[in-house]
Tab-separated table of C-alpha atoms in Angstrom:
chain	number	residue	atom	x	y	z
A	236	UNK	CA	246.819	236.841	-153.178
A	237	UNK	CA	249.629	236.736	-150.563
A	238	UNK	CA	252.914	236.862	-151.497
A	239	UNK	CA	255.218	235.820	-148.782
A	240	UNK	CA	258.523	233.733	-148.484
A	241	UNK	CA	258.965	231.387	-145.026
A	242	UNK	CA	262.385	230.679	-144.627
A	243	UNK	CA	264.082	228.846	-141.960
A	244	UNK	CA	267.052	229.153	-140.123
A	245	UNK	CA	268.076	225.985	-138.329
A	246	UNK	CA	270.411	225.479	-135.748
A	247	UNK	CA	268.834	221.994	-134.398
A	248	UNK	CA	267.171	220.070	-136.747
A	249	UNK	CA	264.990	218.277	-134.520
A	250	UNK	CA	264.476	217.784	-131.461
A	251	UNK	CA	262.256	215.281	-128.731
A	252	UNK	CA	259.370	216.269	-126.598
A	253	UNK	CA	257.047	214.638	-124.848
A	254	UNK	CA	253.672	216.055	-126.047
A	255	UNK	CA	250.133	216.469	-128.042
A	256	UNK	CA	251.184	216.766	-131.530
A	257	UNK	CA	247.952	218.188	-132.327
A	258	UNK	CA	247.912	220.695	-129.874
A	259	UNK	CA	251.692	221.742	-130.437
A	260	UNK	CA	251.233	221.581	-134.269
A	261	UNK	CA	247.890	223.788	-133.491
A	262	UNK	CA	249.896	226.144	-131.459
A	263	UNK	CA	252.489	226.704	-134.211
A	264	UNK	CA	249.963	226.923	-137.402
A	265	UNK	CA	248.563	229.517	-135.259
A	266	UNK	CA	251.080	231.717	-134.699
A	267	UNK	CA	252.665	230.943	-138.531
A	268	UNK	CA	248.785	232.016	-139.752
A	269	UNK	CA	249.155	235.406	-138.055
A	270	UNK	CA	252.571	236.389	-138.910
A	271	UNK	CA	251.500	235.762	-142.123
A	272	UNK	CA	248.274	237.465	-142.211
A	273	UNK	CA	249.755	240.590	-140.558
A	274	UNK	CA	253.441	240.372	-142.356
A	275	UNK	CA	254.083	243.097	-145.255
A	276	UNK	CA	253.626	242.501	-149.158
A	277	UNK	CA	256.971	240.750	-150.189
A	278	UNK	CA	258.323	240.211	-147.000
A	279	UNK	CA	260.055	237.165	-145.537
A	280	UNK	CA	258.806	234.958	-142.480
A	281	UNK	CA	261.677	233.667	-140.698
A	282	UNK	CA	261.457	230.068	-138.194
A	283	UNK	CA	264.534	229.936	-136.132
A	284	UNK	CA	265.580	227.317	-133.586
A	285	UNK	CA	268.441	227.724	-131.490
A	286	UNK	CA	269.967	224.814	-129.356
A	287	UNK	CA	270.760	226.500	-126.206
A	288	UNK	CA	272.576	224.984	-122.942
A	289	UNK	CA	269.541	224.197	-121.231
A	290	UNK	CA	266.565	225.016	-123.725
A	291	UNK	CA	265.645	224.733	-127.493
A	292	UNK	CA	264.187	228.221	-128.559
A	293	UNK	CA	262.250	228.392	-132.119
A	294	UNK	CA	261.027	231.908	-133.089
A	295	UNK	CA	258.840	232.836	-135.673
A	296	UNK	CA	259.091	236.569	-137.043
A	297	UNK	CA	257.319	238.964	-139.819
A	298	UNK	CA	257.522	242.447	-141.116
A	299	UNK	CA	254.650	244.839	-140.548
A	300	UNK	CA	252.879	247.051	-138.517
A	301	UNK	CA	253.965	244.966	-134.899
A	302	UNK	CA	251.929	245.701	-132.196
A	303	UNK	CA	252.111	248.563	-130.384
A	304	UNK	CA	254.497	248.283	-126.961
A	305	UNK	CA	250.932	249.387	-124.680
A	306	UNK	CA	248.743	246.141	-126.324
A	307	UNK	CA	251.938	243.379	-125.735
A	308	UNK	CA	251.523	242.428	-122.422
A	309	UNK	CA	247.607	241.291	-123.752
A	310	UNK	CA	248.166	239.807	-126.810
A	311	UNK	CA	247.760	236.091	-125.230
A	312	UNK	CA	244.908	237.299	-123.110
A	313	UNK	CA	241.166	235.537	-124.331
A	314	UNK	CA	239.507	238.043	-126.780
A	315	UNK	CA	242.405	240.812	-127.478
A	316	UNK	CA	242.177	241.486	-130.121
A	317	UNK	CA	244.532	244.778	-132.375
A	318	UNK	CA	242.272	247.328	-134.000
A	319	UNK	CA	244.004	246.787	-137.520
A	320	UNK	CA	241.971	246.285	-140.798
A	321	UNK	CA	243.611	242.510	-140.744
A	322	UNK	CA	241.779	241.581	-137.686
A	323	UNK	CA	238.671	242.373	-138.660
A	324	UNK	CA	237.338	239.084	-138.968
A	325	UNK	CA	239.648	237.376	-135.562
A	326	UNK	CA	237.818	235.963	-132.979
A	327	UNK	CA	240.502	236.853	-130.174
A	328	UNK	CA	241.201	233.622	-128.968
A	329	UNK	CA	244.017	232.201	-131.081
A	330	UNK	CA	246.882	233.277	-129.232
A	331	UNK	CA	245.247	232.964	-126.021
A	332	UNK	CA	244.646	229.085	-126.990
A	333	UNK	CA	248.740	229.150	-127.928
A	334	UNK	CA	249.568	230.166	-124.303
A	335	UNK	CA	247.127	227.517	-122.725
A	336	UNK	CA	248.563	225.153	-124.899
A	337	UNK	CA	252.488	225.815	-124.033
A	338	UNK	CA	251.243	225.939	-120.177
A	339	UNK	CA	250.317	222.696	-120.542
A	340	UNK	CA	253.412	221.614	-122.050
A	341	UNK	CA	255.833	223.230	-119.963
A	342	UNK	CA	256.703	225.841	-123.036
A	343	UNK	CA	257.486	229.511	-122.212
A	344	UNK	CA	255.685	231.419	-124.745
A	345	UNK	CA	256.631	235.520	-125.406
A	346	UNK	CA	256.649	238.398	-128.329
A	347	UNK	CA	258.401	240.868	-128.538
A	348	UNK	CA	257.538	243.462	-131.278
A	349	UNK	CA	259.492	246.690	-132.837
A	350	UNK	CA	256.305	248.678	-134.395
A	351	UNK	CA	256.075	249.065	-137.672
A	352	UNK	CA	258.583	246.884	-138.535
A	353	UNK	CA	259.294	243.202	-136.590
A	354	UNK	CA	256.989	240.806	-134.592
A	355	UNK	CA	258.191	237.876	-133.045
A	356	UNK	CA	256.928	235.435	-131.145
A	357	UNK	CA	259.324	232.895	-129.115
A	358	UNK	CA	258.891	229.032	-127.801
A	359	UNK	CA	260.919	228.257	-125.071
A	360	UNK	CA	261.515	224.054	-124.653
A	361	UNK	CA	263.440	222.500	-121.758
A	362	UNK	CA	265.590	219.555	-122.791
């Protein structure tokens, strides 16, 4: 059984885009799977958005083991895939299916990660 709390922290409610809904909703449940499949016992998943001047930002972020500074350049790369005991059973392809996806929408997709503590991963819309 996971334990895990998914807060969010909202500083645009909503916002418009022209895209695939399944594909954008894919892209999210994707990256919201992993953070929580790697996140600690009792820890909290945070979803931020953040109106800025010219973009809207959402981030989602958990607290584990992160990935090591080395392996984050590759982490959206087909069939990367982290050595830890939670990956066992990945495929590889999730995240790289993410970055295809915001390509073709015109998102700017990143992580940045603090081992063994933070992971997050950042979505980048133009308005």
């Amino acid at each position: 059984k996971l334990n895990r709390t998914i807060k969010l922290e909202e500083d645009i409610a909503y916002f418009e885009i022209n895209a695939d809904y399944s594909r954008i909703r894919q892209m999210f449940i994707t990256v919201l799977d992993n953070a929580i499949k790697f996140s600690y016992e009792n820890t909290d998943i945070t979803i931020k958005t953040q109106n800025l001047s010219d973009i809207v930002k959402v981030s989602i972020t958990n607290y584990g083991d992160g990935i090591d500074e080395k392996d984050l350049p590759y982490v959206f790369n087909e069939y990367y895939m982290s050595l830890d005991r939670q990956n066992s059973t990945g495929t590889g392809l999730g995240l790289a299916i993410c970055s295809y996806i915001a390509k073709k929408h015109d998102i700017n997709i990143y992580a940045k990660s603090n081992k063994n503590d933070k992971t997050s991963f950042y979505f980048e819309f133009k308005k």
